[in-house]
mmCIF file of C-alpha atoms and ligand atoms in Angstrom:
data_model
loop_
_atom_site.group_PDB
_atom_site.id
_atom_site.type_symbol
_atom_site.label_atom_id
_atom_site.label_comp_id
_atom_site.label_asym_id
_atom_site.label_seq_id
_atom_site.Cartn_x
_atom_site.Cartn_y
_atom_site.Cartn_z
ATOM 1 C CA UNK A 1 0.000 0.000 0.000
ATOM 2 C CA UNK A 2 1.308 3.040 -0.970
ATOM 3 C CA UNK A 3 -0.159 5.493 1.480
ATOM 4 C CA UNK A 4 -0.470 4.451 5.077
ATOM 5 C CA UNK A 5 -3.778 5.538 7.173
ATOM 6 C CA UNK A 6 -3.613 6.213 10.458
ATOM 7 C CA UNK A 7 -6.862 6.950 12.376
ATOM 8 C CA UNK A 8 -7.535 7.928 15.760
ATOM 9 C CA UNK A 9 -10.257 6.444 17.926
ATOM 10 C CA UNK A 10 -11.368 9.288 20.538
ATOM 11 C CA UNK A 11 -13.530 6.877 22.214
ATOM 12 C CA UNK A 12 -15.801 8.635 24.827
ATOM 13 C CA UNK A 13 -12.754 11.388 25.426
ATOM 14 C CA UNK A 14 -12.467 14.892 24.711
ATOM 15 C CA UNK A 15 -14.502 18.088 24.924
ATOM 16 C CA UNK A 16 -14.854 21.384 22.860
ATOM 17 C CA UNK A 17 -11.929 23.209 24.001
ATOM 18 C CA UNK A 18 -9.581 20.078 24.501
ATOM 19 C CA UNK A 19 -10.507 18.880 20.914
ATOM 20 C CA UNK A 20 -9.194 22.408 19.233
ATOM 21 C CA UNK A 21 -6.354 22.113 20.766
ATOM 22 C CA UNK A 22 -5.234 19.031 19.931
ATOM 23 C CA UNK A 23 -6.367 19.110 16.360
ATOM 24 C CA UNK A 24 -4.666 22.612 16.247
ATOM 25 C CA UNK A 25 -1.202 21.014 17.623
ATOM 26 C CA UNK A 26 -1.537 18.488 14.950
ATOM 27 C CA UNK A 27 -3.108 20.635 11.879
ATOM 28 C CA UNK A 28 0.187 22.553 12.607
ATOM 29 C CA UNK A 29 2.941 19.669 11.727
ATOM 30 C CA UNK A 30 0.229 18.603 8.597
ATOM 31 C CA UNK A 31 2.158 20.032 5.660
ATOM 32 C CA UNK A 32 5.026 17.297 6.508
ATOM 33 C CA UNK A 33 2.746 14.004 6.174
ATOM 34 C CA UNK A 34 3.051 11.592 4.115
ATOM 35 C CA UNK A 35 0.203 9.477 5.290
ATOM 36 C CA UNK A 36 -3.589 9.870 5.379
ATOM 37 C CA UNK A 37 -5.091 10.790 8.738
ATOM 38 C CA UNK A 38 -7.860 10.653 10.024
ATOM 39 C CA UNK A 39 -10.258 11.357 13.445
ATOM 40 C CA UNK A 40 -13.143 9.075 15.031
ATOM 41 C CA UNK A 41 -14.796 11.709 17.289
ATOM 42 C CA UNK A 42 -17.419 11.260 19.638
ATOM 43 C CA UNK A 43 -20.257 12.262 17.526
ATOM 44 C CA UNK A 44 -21.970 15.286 19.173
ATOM 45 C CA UNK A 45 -18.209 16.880 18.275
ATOM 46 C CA UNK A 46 -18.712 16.229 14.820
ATOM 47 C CA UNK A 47 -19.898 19.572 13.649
ATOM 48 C CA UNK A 48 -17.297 21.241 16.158
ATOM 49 C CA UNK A 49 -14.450 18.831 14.417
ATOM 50 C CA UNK A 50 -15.779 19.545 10.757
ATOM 51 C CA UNK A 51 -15.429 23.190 10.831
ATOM 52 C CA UNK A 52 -11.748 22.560 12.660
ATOM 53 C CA UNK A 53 -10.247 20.430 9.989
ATOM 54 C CA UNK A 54 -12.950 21.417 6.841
ATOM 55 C CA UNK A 55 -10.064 21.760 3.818
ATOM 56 C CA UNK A 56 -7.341 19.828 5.927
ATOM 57 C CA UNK A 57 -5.231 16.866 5.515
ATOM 58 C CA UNK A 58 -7.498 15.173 8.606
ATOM 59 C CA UNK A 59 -10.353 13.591 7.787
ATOM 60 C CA UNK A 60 -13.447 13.284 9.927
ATOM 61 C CA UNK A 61 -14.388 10.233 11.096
ATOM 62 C CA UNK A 62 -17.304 9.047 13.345
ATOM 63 C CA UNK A 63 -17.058 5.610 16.254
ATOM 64 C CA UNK A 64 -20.461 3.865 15.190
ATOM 65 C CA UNK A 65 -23.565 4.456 12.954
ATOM 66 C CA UNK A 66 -26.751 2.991 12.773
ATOM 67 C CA UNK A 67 -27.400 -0.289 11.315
ATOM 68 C CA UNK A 68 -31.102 1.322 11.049
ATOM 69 C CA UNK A 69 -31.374 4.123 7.694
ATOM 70 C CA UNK A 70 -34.214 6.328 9.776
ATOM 71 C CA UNK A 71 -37.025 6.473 12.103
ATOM 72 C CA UNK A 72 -38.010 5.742 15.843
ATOM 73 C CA UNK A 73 -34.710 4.604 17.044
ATOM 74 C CA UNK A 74 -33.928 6.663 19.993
ATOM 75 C CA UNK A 75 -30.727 7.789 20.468
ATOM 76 C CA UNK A 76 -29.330 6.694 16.921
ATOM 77 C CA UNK A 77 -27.191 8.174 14.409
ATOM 78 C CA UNK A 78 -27.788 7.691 10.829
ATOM 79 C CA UNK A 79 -25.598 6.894 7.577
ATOM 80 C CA UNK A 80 -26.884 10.324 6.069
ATOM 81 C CA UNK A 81 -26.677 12.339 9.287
ATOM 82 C CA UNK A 82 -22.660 11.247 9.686
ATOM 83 C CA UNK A 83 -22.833 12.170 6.016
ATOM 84 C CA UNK A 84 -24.169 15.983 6.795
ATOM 85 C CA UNK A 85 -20.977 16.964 8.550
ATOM 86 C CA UNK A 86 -18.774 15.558 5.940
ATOM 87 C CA UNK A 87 -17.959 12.380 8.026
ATOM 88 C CA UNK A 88 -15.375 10.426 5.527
ATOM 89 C CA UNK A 89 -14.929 7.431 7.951
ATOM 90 C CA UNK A 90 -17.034 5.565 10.407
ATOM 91 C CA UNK A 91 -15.827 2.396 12.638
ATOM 92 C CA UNK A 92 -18.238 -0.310 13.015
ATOM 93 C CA UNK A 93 -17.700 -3.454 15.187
ATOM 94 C CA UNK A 94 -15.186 -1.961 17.025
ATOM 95 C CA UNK A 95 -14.970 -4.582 19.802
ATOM 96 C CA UNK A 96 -16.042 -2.028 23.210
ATOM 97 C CA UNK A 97 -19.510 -2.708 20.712
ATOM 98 C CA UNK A 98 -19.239 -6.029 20.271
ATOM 99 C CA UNK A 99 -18.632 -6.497 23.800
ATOM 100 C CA UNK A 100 -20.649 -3.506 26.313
ATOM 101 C CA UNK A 101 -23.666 -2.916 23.166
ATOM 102 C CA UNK A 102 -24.245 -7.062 21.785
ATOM 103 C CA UNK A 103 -23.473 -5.858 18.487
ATOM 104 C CA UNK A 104 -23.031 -9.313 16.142
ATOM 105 C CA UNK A 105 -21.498 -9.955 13.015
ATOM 106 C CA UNK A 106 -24.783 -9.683 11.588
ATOM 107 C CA UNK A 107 -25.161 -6.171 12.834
ATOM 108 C CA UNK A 108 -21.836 -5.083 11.857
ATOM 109 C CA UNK A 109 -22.039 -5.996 8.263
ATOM 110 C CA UNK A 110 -25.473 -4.362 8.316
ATOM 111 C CA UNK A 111 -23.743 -1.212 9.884
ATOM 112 C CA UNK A 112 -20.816 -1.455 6.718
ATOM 113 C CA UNK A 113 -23.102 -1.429 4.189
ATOM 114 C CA UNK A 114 -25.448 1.906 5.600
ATOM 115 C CA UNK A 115 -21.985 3.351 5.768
ATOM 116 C CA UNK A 116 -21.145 2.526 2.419
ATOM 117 C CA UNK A 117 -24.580 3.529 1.298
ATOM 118 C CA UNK A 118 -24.185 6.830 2.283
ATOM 119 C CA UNK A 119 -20.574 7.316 0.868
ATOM 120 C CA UNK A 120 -19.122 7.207 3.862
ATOM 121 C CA UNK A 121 -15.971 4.339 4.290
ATOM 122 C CA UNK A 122 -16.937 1.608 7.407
ATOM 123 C CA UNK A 123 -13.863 0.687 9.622
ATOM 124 C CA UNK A 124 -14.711 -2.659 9.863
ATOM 125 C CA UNK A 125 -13.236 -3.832 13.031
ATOM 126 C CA UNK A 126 -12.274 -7.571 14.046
ATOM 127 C CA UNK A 127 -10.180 -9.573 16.433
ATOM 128 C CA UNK A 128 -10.072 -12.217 18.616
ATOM 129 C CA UNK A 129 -10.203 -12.039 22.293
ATOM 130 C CA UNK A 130 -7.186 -13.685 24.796
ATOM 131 C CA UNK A 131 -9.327 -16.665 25.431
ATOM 132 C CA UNK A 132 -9.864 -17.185 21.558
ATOM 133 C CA UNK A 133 -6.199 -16.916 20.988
ATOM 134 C CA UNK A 134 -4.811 -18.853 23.366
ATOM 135 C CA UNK A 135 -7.518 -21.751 22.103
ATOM 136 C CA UNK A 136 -5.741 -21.272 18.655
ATOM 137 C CA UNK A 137 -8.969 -19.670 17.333
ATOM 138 C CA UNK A 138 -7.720 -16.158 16.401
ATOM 139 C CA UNK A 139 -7.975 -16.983 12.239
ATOM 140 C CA UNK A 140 -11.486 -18.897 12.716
ATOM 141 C CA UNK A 141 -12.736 -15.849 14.741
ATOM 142 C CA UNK A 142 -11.291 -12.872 12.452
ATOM 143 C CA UNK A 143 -12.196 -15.171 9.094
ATOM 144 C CA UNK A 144 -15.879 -14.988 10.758
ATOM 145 C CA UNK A 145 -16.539 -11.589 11.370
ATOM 146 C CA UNK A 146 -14.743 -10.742 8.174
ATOM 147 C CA UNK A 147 -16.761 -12.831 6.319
ATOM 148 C CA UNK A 148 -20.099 -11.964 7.760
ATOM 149 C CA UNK A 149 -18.854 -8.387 5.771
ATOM 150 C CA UNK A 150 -17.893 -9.691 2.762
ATOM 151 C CA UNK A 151 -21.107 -11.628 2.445
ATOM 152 C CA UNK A 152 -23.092 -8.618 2.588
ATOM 153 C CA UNK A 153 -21.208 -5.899 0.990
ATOM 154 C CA UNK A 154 -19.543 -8.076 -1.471
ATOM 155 C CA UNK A 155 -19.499 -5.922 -4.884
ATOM 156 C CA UNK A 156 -17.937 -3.628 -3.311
ATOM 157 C CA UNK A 157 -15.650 -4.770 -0.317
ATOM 158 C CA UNK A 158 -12.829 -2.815 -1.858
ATOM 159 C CA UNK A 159 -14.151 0.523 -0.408
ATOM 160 C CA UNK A 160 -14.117 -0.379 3.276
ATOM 161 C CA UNK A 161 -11.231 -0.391 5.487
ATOM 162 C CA UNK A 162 -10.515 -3.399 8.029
ATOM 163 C CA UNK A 163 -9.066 -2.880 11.436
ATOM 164 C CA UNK A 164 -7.079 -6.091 13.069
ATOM 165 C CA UNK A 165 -7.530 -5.426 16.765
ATOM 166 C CA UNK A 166 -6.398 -8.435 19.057
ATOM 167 C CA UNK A 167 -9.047 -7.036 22.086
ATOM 168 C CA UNK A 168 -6.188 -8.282 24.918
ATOM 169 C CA UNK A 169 -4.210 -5.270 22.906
ATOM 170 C CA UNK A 170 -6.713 -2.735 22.962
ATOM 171 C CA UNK A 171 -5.943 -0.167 26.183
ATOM 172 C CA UNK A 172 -3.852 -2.691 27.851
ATOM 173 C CA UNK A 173 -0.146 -1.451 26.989
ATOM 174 C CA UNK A 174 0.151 -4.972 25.131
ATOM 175 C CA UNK A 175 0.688 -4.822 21.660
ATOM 176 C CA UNK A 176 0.935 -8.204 19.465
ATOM 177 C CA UNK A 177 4.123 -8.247 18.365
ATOM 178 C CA UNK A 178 4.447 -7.093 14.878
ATOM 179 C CA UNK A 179 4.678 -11.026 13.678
ATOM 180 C CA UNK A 180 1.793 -11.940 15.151
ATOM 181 C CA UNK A 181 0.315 -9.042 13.750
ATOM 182 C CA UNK A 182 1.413 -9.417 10.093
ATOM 183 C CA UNK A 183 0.534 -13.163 10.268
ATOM 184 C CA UNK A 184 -3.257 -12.117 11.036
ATOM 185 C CA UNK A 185 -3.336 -9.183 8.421
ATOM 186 C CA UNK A 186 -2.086 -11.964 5.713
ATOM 187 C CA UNK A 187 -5.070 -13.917 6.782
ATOM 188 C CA UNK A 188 -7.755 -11.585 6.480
ATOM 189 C CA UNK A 189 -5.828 -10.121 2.977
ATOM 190 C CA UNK A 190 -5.913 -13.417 1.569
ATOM 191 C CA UNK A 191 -9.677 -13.367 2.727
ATOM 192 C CA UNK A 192 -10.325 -10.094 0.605
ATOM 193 C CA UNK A 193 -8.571 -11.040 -2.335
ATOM 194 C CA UNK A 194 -10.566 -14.289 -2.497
ATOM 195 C CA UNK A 195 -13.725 -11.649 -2.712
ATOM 196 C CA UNK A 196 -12.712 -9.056 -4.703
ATOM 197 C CA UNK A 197 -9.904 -8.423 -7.650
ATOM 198 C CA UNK A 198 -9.865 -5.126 -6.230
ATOM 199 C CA UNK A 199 -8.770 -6.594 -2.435
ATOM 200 C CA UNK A 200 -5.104 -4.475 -2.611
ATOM 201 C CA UNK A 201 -6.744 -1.363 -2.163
ATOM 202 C CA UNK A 202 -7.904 -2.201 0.908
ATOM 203 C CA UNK A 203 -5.913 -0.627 3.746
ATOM 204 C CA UNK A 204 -5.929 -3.258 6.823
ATOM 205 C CA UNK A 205 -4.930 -1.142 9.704
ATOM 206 C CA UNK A 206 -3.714 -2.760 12.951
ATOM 207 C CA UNK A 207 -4.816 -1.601 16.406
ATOM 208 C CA UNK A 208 -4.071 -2.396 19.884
ATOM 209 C CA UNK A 209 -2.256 -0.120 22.134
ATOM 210 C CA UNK A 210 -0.089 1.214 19.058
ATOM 211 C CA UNK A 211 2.084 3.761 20.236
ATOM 212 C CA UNK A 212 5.086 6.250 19.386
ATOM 213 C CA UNK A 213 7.681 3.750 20.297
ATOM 214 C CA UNK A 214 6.312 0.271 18.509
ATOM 215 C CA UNK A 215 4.788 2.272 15.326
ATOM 216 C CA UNK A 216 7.717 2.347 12.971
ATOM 217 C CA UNK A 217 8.185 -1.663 13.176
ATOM 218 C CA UNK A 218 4.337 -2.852 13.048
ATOM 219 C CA UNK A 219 4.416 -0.663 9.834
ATOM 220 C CA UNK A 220 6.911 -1.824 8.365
ATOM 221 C CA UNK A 221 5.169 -4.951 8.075
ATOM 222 C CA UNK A 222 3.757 -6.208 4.192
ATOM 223 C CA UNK A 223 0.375 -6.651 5.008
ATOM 224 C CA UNK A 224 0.056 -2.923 8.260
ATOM 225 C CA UNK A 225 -1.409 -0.346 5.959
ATOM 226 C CA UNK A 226 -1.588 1.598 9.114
ATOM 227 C CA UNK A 227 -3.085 2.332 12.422
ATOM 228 C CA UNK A 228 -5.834 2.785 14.409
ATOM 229 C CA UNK A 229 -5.013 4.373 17.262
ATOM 230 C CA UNK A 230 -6.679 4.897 20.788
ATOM 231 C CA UNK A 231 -5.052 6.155 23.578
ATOM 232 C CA UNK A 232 -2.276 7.848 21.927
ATOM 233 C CA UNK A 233 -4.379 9.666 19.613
ATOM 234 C CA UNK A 234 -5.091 11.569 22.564
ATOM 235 C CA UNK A 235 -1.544 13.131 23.284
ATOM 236 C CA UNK A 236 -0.443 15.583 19.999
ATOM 237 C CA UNK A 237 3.267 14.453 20.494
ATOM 238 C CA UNK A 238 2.088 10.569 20.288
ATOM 239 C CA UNK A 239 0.054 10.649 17.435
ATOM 240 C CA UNK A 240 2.451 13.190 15.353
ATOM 241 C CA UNK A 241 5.230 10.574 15.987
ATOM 242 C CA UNK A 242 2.859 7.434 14.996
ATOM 243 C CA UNK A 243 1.998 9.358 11.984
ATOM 244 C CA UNK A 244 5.691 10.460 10.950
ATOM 245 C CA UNK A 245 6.764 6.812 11.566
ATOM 246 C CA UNK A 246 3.890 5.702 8.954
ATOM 247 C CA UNK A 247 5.960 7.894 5.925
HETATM 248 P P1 PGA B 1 -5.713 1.604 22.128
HETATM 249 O O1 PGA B 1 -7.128 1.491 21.402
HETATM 250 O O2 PGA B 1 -4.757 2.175 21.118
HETATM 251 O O3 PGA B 1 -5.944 2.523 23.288
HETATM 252 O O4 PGA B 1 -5.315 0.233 22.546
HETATM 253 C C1 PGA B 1 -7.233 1.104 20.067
HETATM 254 C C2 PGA B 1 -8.687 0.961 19.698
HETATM 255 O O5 PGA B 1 -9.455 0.438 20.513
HETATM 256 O O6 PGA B 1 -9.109 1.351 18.592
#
């Protein structure tokens, strides 16, 4: 892949006046990337974040959307409303869903393809937890949610993006090493190509407690077409160094 993408997930963090300044401390170092960047904001910040970055080398993106198109589903967010405040991105499945909201494969292919209905690229999310892996089930349970994706978005599973999070990674400090992390992304790479011609496109970020210091060599892996980044995403100096290391 060419051009890396690294994406931050806000999670529930932030607020008006802590979001301008970080996007201000990185908007400031943007003429030197290389890579394509990119923001998951909580989404009542969305509007706040658009005007912040409108015409800048961060793109917006939003943490969930509806698996529903419109209509009485309190609290929801639609495809098209994301798609109002020019939301490029949006991650669905992520596994704090899968896990605190019941969200199943079915739902999160459901969730892709309103995303990709709208225009807007899903960040389809998948990994195994430590039980799975340490059953040997890690490629049965990523080649499962993958595939509940690719079976309904199929014609066009080129546009979405696919996020490799091992969920003992994710906000625990411990990152697969990049081996193990390359070894999945072949997996679920070989799993696109067998749907689509078009599978190389497809940018298969990993995430899991990615950081400044173990960036550069999870990158420089074949099959790491970049991050997606939590907690450091938070901290200007830790995300500008993730993204310099993705050039
Ligand atoms: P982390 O989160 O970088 O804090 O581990 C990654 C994610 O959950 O997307």
């Amino acid at each position: 892949m060419s051009q890396k993408l690294i994406v931050g997930n806000w999670k529930m963090n932030g607020g008006a006046e802590f979001n301008a300044t970080l996007l201000n401390a990185l908007l400031s170092q943007s003429a030197q990337w290389q890579a394509l960047v990119a923001v998951c904001v909580p989404s009542v910040y969305l509007g706040q974040v658009q005007h912040i970055v409108q015409g800048s080398a961060i793109a917006l993106g939003a943490q969930d959307v509806s698996a529903h198109e419109a209509g009485a589903y309190t609290g929801e967010i639609s495809a098209a409303m994301l798609k109002d405040f020019g939301t490029r991105y949006a991650i669905v499945g992520h596994s704090e869903r899968r896990q605190y909201h019941g969200e199943t494969d079915a739902t999160v292919a459901t969730k892709a393809q309103r995303a990709l209905a709208a225009g807007i690229t899903p960040i389809v999310c998948v990994g195994e937890t430590l039980e799975e892996r340490e059953a040997g089930r890690t490629e049965e349970v990523v080649k499962r949610q993958l595939a509940a994706v690719i079976h309904a978005n199929g014609h066009c599973i080129s546009e979405i993006v696919v996020a490799y999070e091992p969920v003992w990674a994710i906000g625990t400090g411990k990152t697969a090493t990049p081996e193990m992390a390359q070894q999945v992304h072949a997996v679920l790479r070989a799993q696109l190509h067998a749907a689509s011609e078009k599978a190389d496109r497809v940018h298969i970020l990993y995430g899991g407690s990615m950081n400044a210091s173990n960036a550069q060599q999870l990158l420089a892996q074949p099959d790491i077409d970049g991050g997606l980044v939590g907690g450091a995403a938070l901290k200007s100096a830790d995300f500008l160094s993730i993204i310099a290391a993705a050039q």
